[in-house]
Structure formats: structure tokens, C-alpha cells
Amino acid sequence: MQDSNTLKEIFKQDLEANTPSIAESKQALAYYHGNQLPPDVLNIIEQRGQTPIVENIYKMIVNKILGYKIQSIQEVRLTPRQEEDKPLADLLNDLLKYFSQKRNYDQEMIKRDKDLIMGGLAVMELWAIQDEQGYIDIELKALDPRAFVIDYMSTHPNALDARRFHKVLIKDEESLKQILPDVELIYEKNSNERVARIIESWVKEFEGGTWVWNRYLWSQQGGIYKFEPKPFKNNRHPFIVAKFYQDEQNRYYGLFRDIK
């Protein structure tokens, strides 16, 4: 188990390595929404009393790629190679069909593809949710890649070699009470409500002769709020990571770098 000082240190190290890619992703997002001119050029245009005009070719290219991907979506089916594999294939096909028919599936897939193309990183999260009757449902969600930090030593395009992941959350007081009941948090004043910034870290640790993924909820000021050893029985983390490109410095990037 890690202590709060160790978590701060590894988060700082990973964040420093990810910061250039995150900054480029933010720039790509701004460029997509038409904020393409530097401040000095905007000042000159305003002094002249003119209106900034931008031909957003980048947005047109991204939208065309996304449009082609949406049109080419096909149902995925598994075919067993051997007769004894048929029951497993049927089960997996039913699971795939269940996910693809969820209301938010298409929306989350489009967000994933957009994040991957523009910023160079897409992160999906699978999470188990239990309802009032005790039934378990699996939630599929595309996370904000600009609030997601990967192990600085990871070089795999799907981060399969990563030893840790960090998800930065900014939540209001009511939402955090659902996640961390009966825990004293350090809040910040944001407009008319209290919000807190917490970090969800998944760390691969060697325990009992094997490697396990442990979950930490913590903050820079408040320390560790919650520790969950091996939350999933299959000993995995809930993230599915994809990088568009990686440069010679192991920094992920998207289509934006080649177009700007």
C-alpha cells in the first residue's frame, strides 16, 4: 500500500511527463472550436475594429472522419473455431449486443473517436453499478483524456505496460457524498457551491507473491480518503486506453499536429 507522500510523488512525475501532450490536446480542442488566432493577432484585429474570420478546415476534416466512422459501424460477432468454443462465443456475442444496444453507447463511442483523432488519446472506463434490487449493470463511459494521466514509463500504444493511472475529478459536494460518505473533504469555493478536486489512482503493486491493481481516492491537501485493495475479482483496472500516435519522446498526439 502506498502512503500519501508516495502518491504525490508518482502523480507529479507522471503529470510532468503527460503535460506536453495534454497541452497539445487542449490546443487541438480550442482550434476545433475556432480559437485559432494567437492573442497578438486578435489584439491587432480588435484595434482595427474588425471581426476575426477563420476558415476552420481542421474541424471539417475531423467531422468528415467521424462521419465516415459512424457510417461504417457494423455489428461485431465472434465465430468459434472449434465446436466446444460455441457456448463461450454465444455468451460473448450476447454481451457485445447488450453493450451496443445501451442508450449511451453510440454517444460514448463518438466521443472516444473524437478524443483519439484530435488529442491523440482515448480512454474508456467500464464500471459495475448495483441498483436497489441488487442487480449489477456495467456502465461504459468515455473519460476526458485531458484529466487522465498515464504512467510516465508506459510506451505501449494501449498502455498495457502501465503501472499506474490517475483520473482527476472535480466534483460538487453532493456528488462526492455519494462517492465518499462520512469522509471529511477539503472543498474549494466555486461560484455558489462547494467543489473538491480529488484524484483516483490505480496502482499496480506486488502483494502476496502476485501483482494486483489497487485503487486510491486522495487529494494533494487531504491525503488518502479511501483505499480499495483489488476492487475487481479479475485483478484488472477499469480503463481501456488507445493512443493515436507517439513521437520520439513517447508523447501521444493526434491529427492536429500534422494539420496546424
XYZ file of C-alpha atoms in Angstrom:
260
model
C 0.000 0.000 0.000
C 1.233 3.477 -0.912
C 1.252 6.405 1.520
C 0.094 9.906 0.570
C 3.627 11.249 0.038
C 4.431 8.442 -2.403
C 1.180 9.068 -4.283
C 2.022 12.760 -4.564
C 5.483 11.945 -5.887
C 4.407 9.435 -8.536
C 1.493 11.642 -9.621
C 3.830 14.619 -10.013
C 6.268 12.522 -12.046
C 3.549 11.140 -14.314
C 1.831 14.519 -14.720
C 5.056 16.231 -15.786
C 5.564 13.611 -18.496
C 1.939 13.897 -19.699
C 1.670 17.713 -19.555
C 3.001 18.447 -23.098
C 0.501 16.001 -24.625
C -2.357 17.359 -22.510
C -1.467 20.928 -23.518
C -1.421 19.944 -27.198
C -4.795 18.210 -26.767
C -6.278 21.370 -25.221
C -4.907 23.426 -28.113
C -6.459 20.984 -30.602
C -9.826 21.326 -28.863
C -9.620 25.132 -28.959
C -8.585 25.009 -32.620
C -11.558 22.762 -33.409
C -13.927 25.332 -31.882
C -12.466 28.167 -33.937
C -9.994 29.693 -31.459
C -7.111 29.572 -33.919
C -5.593 33.040 -33.858
C -2.849 33.968 -31.360
C -3.552 36.786 -28.833
C -1.315 39.344 -30.583
C -3.141 38.893 -33.892
C -6.533 39.138 -32.152
C -5.447 42.399 -30.479
C -4.483 43.913 -33.830
C -7.815 42.880 -35.367
C -9.744 44.370 -32.419
C -7.765 47.629 -32.623
C -8.757 47.892 -36.265
C -12.394 47.305 -35.332
C -12.553 44.198 -37.498
C -14.171 40.797 -36.876
C -11.878 37.717 -36.744
C -12.599 35.382 -39.657
C -11.379 31.797 -39.519
C -11.775 29.115 -42.171
C -11.952 26.046 -39.930
C -10.563 23.363 -42.253
C -9.393 21.343 -39.254
C -12.944 20.983 -37.909
C -14.198 19.986 -41.347
C -11.562 17.221 -41.630
C -12.271 15.862 -38.138
C -16.032 15.867 -38.722
C -15.637 14.074 -42.062
C -13.516 11.351 -40.480
C -16.038 10.923 -37.669
C -18.864 10.817 -40.223
C -17.166 8.035 -42.171
C -16.602 6.065 -38.956
C -20.246 6.430 -37.905
C -21.452 5.249 -41.320
C -19.132 2.231 -41.252
C -20.198 0.968 -37.800
C -21.018 -2.725 -38.029
C -22.181 -5.288 -35.538
C -19.278 -7.359 -34.206
C -19.834 -11.100 -33.965
C -17.492 -13.807 -32.754
C -17.241 -17.104 -34.606
C -15.913 -20.131 -32.695
C -13.028 -22.006 -34.259
C -13.975 -25.246 -32.548
C -17.347 -26.733 -31.639
C -16.556 -26.700 -27.912
C -15.998 -22.898 -28.110
C -19.557 -22.229 -29.324
C -21.158 -21.674 -25.853
C -18.467 -19.135 -24.948
C -18.818 -17.386 -28.326
C -22.599 -17.169 -27.863
C -22.152 -15.669 -24.399
C -19.642 -13.073 -25.651
C -21.896 -12.199 -28.606
C -24.789 -11.604 -26.205
C -22.584 -9.334 -24.091
C -21.424 -7.375 -27.155
C -25.014 -6.969 -28.286
C -26.039 -5.795 -24.816
C -23.358 -3.093 -24.774
C -24.029 -1.911 -28.333
C -27.744 -1.505 -27.583
C -27.256 0.654 -24.490
C -28.671 4.157 -24.886
C -25.351 5.960 -24.461
C -23.220 3.517 -26.483
C -23.096 5.465 -29.762
C -22.572 8.762 -27.937
C -19.632 7.407 -25.930
C -18.072 5.754 -28.997
C -18.247 9.009 -30.956
C -16.654 10.902 -28.063
C -13.915 8.269 -27.859
C -13.137 8.549 -31.579
C -13.157 12.346 -31.452
C -10.762 12.437 -28.487
C -8.452 9.935 -30.197
C -8.318 11.758 -33.523
C -7.969 15.269 -32.107
C -5.862 14.889 -28.974
C -4.210 11.551 -29.549
C -5.661 9.771 -26.507
C -8.957 7.978 -25.859
C -9.892 6.439 -22.519
C -12.935 4.255 -21.903
C -13.997 3.166 -18.438
C -16.033 0.076 -17.557
C -17.680 0.254 -14.150
C -20.046 -2.029 -12.248
C -23.155 -0.368 -10.779
C -25.593 -2.056 -8.409
C -29.243 -0.958 -8.353
C -31.718 -1.039 -5.465
C -32.766 -4.607 -6.315
C -29.162 -5.802 -6.180
C -28.757 -6.286 -9.934
C -25.367 -5.406 -11.422
C -25.081 -3.313 -14.567
C -21.931 -2.359 -16.455
C -21.536 1.325 -17.287
C -19.479 2.296 -20.322
C -18.090 5.829 -20.334
C -15.593 7.849 -22.393
C -13.401 9.788 -19.950
C -11.932 13.232 -20.508
C -8.355 12.473 -21.686
C -7.229 15.916 -20.532
C -7.967 14.837 -16.956
C -6.284 11.449 -17.270
C -2.612 10.760 -16.521
C -0.671 7.662 -17.607
C 2.457 6.136 -16.091
C 5.427 8.078 -17.499
C 7.265 4.839 -18.355
C 4.447 3.410 -20.479
C 5.340 3.075 -24.173
C 2.652 0.656 -25.373
C 0.028 2.217 -27.724
C -2.711 0.827 -25.456
C -0.775 1.428 -22.203
C -0.742 -2.313 -21.469
C 2.654 -1.856 -19.806
C 1.490 0.930 -17.459
C 2.000 0.511 -13.714
C -0.478 3.212 -12.728
C -3.206 5.538 -13.966
C -4.593 8.727 -12.428
C -8.046 10.205 -13.044
C -8.546 13.788 -11.836
C -12.075 14.540 -10.636
C -13.656 17.898 -9.802
C -16.994 17.216 -8.122
C -19.613 19.156 -6.192
C -20.357 18.373 -2.547
C -23.490 16.293 -3.181
C -21.779 14.107 -5.784
C -18.816 13.452 -3.504
C -21.094 12.412 -0.650
C -22.213 9.537 -2.869
C -18.617 8.512 -3.614
C -17.102 9.180 -0.186
C -19.814 9.119 2.501
C -18.799 10.107 6.027
C -15.441 11.458 4.848
C -14.239 14.986 5.636
C -13.066 16.578 2.382
C -11.271 19.817 1.656
C -13.566 21.948 -0.528
C -12.992 24.985 -2.677
C -15.481 27.807 -3.203
C -16.719 27.796 -6.801
C -19.435 30.373 -7.525
C -22.278 29.445 -5.186
C -21.347 25.840 -4.438
C -18.546 23.898 -2.831
C -16.406 21.664 -5.025
C -13.416 19.446 -4.342
C -10.603 18.171 -6.530
C -9.750 14.545 -5.854
C -7.530 12.058 -7.664
C -8.428 8.459 -8.360
C -5.200 6.479 -8.747
C -4.937 2.860 -9.808
C -1.555 1.416 -8.885
C -0.118 -1.988 -9.774
C 1.514 -3.396 -6.642
C 3.243 -6.662 -5.749
C 1.407 -8.341 -2.887
C 1.320 -11.930 -1.682
C 3.565 -13.134 -4.470
C 1.465 -11.627 -7.273
C 0.754 -8.297 -8.967
C -2.554 -6.622 -8.076
C -4.296 -3.387 -9.077
C -5.278 -1.269 -6.071
C -7.466 1.849 -6.081
C -6.770 5.063 -4.139
C -9.003 8.125 -3.736
C -6.942 11.015 -2.427
C -6.075 14.693 -2.736
C -2.942 16.797 -2.511
C -4.148 18.551 0.660
C -6.342 15.938 2.330
C -4.239 12.809 1.887
C -5.788 9.389 1.250
C -9.573 9.370 1.632
C -10.191 5.774 0.602
C -8.144 2.689 -0.257
C -9.615 -0.304 -2.094
C -7.361 -3.359 -2.457
C -8.010 -5.266 -5.684
C -11.558 -3.922 -6.356
C -12.188 -6.368 -9.216
C -12.003 -10.145 -8.917
C -10.221 -10.456 -12.257
C -7.440 -8.252 -10.836
C -7.701 -5.597 -13.558
C -8.191 -1.853 -13.755
C -11.340 -0.454 -15.465
C -9.629 1.536 -18.243
C -9.278 0.851 -21.965
C -6.626 3.173 -23.394
C -5.734 3.977 -27.012
C -3.110 6.383 -28.368
C -3.323 7.769 -31.908
C 0.394 8.448 -32.470
C 3.525 8.566 -30.294
C 6.588 10.673 -31.111
C 10.273 10.087 -30.371
C 9.793 11.435 -26.828
C 6.982 8.952 -26.134
C 4.380 11.725 -26.171
C 0.998 10.852 -27.627
C -0.551 13.225 -30.165
C -3.406 13.388 -32.640
C -4.163 14.609 -36.131
C -3.832 18.242 -35.010
C -0.012 18.198 -35.057
C 0.088 17.297 -38.758
C -2.505 19.891 -39.794
C -1.873 23.030 -37.750
